[in-house]
Short mmCIF file of C-alpha atoms and ligand atoms in Angstrom, two decimals:
data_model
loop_
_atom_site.label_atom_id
_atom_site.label_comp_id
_atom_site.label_asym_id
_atom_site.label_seq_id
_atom_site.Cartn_x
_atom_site.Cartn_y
_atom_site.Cartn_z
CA UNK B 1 -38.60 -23.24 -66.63
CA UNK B 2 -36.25 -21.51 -68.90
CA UNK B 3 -35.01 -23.28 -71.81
CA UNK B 4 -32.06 -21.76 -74.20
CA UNK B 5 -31.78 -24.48 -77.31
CA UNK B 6 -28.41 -23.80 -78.57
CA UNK B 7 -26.40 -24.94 -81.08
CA UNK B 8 -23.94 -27.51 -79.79
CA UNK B 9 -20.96 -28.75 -76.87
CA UNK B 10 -19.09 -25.46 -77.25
CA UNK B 11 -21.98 -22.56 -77.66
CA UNK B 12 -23.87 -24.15 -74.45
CA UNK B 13 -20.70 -24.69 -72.32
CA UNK B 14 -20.07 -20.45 -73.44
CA UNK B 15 -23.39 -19.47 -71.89
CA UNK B 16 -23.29 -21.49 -69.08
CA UNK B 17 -19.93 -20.28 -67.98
CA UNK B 18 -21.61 -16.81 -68.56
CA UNK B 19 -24.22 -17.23 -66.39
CA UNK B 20 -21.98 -18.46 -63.97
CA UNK B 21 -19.81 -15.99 -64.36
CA UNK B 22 -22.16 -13.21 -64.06
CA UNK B 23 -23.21 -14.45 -60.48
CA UNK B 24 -19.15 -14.35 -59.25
CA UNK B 25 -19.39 -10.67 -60.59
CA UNK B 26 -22.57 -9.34 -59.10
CA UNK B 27 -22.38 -11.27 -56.03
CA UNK B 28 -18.47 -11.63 -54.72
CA UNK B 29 -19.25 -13.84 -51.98
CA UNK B 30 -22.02 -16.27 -53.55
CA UNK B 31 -22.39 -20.14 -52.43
CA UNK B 32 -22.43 -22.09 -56.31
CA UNK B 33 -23.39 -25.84 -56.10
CA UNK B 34 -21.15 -27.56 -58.91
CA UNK B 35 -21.31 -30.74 -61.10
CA UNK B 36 -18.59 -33.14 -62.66
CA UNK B 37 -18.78 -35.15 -65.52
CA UNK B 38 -17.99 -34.57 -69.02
CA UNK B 39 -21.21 -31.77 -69.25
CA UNK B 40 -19.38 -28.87 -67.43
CA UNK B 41 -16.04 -29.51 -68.26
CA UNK B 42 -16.49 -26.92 -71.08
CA UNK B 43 -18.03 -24.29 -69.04
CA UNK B 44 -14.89 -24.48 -66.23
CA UNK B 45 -12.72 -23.92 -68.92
CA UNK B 46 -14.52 -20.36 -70.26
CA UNK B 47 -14.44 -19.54 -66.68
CA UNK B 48 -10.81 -20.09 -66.36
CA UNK B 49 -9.89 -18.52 -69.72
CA UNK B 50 -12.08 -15.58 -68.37
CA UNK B 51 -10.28 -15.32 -64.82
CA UNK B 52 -7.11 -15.81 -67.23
CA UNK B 53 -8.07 -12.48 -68.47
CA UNK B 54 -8.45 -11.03 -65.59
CA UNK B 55 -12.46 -10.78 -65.99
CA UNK B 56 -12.92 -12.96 -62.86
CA UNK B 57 -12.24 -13.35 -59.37
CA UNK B 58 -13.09 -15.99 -57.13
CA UNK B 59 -11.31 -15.26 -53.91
CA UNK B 60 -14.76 -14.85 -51.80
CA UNK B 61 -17.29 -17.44 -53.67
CA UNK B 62 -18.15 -20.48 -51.50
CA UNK B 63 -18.73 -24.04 -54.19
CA UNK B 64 -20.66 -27.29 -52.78
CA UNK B 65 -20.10 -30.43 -54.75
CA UNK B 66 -22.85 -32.45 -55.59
CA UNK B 67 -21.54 -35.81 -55.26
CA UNK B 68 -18.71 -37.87 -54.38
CA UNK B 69 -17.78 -41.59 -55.46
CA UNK B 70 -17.60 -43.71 -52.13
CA UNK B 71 -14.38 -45.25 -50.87
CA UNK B 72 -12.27 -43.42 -53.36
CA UNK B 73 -9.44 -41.35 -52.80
CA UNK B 74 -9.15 -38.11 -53.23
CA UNK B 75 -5.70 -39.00 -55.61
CA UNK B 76 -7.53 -41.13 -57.66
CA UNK B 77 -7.77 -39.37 -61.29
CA UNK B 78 -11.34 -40.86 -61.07
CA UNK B 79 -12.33 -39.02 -57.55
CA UNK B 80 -14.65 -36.08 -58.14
CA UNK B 81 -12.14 -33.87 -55.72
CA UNK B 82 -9.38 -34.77 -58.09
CA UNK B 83 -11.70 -33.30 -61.49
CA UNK B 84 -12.57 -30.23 -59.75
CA UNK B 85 -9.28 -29.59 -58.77
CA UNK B 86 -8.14 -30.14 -62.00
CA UNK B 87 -10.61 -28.58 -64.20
CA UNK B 88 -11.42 -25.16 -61.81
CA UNK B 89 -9.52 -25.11 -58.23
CA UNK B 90 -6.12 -25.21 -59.06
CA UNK B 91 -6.77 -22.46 -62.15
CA UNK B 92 -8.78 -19.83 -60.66
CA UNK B 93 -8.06 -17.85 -56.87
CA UNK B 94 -10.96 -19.92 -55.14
CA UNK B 95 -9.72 -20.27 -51.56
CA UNK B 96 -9.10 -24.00 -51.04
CA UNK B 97 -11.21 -23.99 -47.85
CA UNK B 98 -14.30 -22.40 -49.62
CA UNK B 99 -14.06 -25.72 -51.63
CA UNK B 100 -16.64 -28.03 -50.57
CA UNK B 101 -17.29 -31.93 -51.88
CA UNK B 102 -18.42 -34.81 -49.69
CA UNK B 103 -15.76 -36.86 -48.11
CA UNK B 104 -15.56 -40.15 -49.94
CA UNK B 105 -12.77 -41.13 -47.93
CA UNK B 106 -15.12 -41.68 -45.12
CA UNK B 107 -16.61 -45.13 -44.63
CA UNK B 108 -19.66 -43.80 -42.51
CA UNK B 109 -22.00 -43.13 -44.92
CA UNK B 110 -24.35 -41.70 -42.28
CA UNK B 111 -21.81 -38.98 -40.56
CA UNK B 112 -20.60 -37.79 -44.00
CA UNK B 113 -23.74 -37.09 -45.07
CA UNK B 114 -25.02 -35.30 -42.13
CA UNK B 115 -22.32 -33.29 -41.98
CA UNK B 116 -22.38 -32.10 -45.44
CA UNK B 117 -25.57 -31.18 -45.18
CA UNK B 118 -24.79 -29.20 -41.96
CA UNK B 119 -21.85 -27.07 -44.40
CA UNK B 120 -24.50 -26.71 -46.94
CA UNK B 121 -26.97 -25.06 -44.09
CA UNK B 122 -24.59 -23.44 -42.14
CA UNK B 123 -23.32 -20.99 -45.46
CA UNK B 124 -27.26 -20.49 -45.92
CA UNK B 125 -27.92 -22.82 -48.87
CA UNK B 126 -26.66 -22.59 -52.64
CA UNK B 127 -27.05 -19.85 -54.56
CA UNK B 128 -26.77 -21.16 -58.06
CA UNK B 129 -26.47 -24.73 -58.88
CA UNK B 130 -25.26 -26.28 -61.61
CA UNK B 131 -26.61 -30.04 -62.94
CA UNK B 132 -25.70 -32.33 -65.62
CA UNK B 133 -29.00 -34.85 -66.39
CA UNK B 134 -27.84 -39.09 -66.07
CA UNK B 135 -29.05 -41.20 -69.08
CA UNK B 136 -31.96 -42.22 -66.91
CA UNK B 137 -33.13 -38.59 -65.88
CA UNK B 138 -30.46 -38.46 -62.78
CA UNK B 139 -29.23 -35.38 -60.87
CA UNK B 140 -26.18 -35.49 -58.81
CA UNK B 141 -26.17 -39.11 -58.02
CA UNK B 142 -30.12 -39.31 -57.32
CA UNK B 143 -30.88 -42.61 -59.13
CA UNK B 144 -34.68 -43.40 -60.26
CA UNK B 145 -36.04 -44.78 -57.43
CA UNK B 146 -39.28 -45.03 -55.29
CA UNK B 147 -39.03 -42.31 -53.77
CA UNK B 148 -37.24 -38.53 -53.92
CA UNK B 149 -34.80 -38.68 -51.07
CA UNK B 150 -34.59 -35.79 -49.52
CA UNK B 151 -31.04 -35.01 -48.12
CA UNK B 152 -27.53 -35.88 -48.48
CA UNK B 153 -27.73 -39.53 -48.93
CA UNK B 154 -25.31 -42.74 -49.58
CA UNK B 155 -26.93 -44.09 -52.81
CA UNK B 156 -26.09 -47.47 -54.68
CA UNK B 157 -25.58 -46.87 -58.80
CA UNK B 158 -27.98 -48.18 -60.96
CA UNK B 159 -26.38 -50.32 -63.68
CA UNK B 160 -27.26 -47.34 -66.21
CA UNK B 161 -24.74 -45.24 -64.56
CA UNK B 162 -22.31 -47.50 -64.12
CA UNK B 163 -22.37 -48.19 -67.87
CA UNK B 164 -21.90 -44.46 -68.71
CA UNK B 165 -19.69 -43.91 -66.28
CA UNK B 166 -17.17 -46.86 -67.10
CA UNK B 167 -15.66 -44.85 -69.81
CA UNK B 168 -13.41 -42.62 -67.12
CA UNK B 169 -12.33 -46.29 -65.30
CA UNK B 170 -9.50 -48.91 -66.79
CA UNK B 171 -12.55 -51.40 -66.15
CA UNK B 172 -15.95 -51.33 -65.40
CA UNK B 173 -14.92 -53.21 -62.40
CA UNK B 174 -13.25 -50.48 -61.43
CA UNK B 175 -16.54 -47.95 -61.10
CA UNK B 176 -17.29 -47.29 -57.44
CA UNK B 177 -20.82 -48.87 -56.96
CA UNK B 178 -21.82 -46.30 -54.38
CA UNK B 179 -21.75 -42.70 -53.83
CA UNK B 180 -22.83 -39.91 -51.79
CA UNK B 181 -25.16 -37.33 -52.97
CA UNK B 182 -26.86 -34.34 -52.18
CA UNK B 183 -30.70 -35.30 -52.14
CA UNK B 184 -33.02 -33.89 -54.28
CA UNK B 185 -34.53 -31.39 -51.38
CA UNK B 186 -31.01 -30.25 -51.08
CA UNK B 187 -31.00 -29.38 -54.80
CA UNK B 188 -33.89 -27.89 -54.56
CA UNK B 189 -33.47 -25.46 -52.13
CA UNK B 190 -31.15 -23.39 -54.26
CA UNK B 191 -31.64 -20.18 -55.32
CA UNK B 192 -31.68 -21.04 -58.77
CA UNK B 193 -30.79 -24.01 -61.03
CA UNK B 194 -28.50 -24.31 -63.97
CA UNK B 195 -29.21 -27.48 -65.78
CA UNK B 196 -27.14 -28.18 -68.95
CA UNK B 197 -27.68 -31.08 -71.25
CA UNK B 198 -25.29 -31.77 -74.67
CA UNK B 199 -25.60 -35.14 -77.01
CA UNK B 200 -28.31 -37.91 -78.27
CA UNK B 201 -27.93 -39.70 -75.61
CA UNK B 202 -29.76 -37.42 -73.10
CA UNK B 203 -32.65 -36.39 -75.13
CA UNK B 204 -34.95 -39.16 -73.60
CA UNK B 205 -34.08 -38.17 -70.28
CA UNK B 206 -34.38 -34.38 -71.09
CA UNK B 207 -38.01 -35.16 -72.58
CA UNK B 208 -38.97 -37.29 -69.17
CA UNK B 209 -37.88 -34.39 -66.88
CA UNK B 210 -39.51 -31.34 -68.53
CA UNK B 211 -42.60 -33.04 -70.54
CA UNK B 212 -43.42 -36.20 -68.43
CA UNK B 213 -44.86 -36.72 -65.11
CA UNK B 214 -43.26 -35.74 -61.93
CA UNK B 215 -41.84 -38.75 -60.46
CA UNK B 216 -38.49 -40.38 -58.62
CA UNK B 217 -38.23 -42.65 -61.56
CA UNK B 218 -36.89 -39.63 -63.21
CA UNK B 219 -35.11 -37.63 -60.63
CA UNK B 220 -34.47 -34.16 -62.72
CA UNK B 221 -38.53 -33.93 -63.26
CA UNK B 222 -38.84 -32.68 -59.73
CA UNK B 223 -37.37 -29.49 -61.77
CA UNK B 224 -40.24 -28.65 -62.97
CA UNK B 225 -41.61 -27.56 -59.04
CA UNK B 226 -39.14 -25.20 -58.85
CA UNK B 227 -39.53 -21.60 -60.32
CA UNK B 228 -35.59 -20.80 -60.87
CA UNK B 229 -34.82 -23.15 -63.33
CA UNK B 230 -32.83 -22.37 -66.79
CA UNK B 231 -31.91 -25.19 -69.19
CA UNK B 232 -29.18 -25.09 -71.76
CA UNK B 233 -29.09 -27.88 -74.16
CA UNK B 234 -28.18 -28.26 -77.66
CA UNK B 235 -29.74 -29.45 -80.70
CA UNK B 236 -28.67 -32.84 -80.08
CA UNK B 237 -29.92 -32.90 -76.69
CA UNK B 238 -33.32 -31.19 -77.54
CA UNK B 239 -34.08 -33.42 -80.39
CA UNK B 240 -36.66 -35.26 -78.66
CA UNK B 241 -38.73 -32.27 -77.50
CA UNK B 242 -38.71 -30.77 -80.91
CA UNK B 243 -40.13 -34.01 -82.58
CA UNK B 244 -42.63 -34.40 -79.78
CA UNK B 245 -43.97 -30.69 -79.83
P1 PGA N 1 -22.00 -36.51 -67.86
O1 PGA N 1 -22.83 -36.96 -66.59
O2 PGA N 1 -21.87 -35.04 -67.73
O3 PGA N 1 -20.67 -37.18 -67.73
O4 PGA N 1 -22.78 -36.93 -69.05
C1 PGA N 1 -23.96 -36.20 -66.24
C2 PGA N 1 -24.61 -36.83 -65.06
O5 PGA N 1 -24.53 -38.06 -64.93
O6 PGA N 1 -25.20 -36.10 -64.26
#
């Protein structure tokens, strides 16, 4: 594992886009797994100022979504379809069919996730994918659980992520209480892994995944199995590891 401590929001969100950024240059047609959430907003936007400038170009890169709120449309503000079109799709020249997320439109669970699988395999896996880290040590929707689940998978929030996640919704009534997810063997078969991590609040859960044991009850330790893995996270973020080392 990599690990770049960096100053804050803005300086990680900068390198990440550049690291993204350098794979759409030196590899036109690449397959890159994104995240939502408030972690890579920052990074989309230094990769559209960048294709702004003309610096990038998108037109043959393949992107996977990690997760999708169930029974949401894609309309609602709150859908992950809706942020990515928002914050990347609609800014850059990515071809809207190279655009990938899992249908949460689709009641059956068990046909969405098959099939999204299938489009992961059948463009030969993901290249470079990006993760932000849950409160309690989460990737893509991969709650703590008994077990690391290996594929694309319907998964029932835990409470934790509900709570962090209420601050998008009117209500917390409002927060889907499922999803769909890639699994964790689906993360891990990519090429390489981007994880970023910014604030307080995810320094416990960045200390469980790289210094504690490797177990489901913190999803983003399976990390440490893989040998492609860079972390970005700022001071804030990093504070526990510093006190503990
Ligand atoms: P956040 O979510 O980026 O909104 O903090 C990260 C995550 O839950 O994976």
């Amino acid at each position: 594992m990599k690990i770049i401590q960096v100053k804050d929001y803005e300086e990680m969100s900068k390198k990440a886009a550049a690291v993204l950024a350098a794979k759409v240059v030196s590899d036109p047609e690449c397959v890159l797994g994104l995240a939502t959430g408030s972690t890579p907003e920052g990074a989309y936007r230094f990769l559209v100022e960048w294709y702004e400038k003309g610096l990038l170009d998108f037109s043959g890169i393949t992107t996977m979504n990690l997760d999708e709120y169930k029974g949401i449309s894609k309309e609602n503000e709150q859908s992950y379809y809706y942020f990515m079109k928002k914050h990347l799709f609609s800014k850059v020249n990515i071809k809207e069919n190279q655009t990938c997320i899992p249908d949460g439109e689709e009641e059956d669970g068990e046909k969405v996730c098959r099939e999204y699988e299938e489009l992961i395999q059948s463009v030969h896996g993901v290249d470079l994918q990006l993760l932000g880290i849950g409160r309690n040590g989460h990737i893509g929707f991969n709650e703590p659980c008994g077990e690391f689940m290996k594929r694309c998978h319907c998964v029932t929030l835990t409470e934790s992520t509900i709570e962090a996640n209420k601050r998008f919704f009117e209500s917390e009534d409002q927060v889907p209480r499922q999803a769909y997810t890639m699994g964790i063997g689906t993360i891990m078969s990519a090429d390489r892994i981007l994880l970023l991590a910014s604030g307080e609040e995810k320094a416990e859960a960045l200390y469980q995944a790289v210094c504690g044991p490797i177990t489901p009850n913190v999803p983003a330790s399976i990390l440490q199995l893989h040998d492609q893995v860079t972390i970005i996270a700022d001071e804030a973020a990093m504070s526990k590891m510093n006190y503990q080392s």
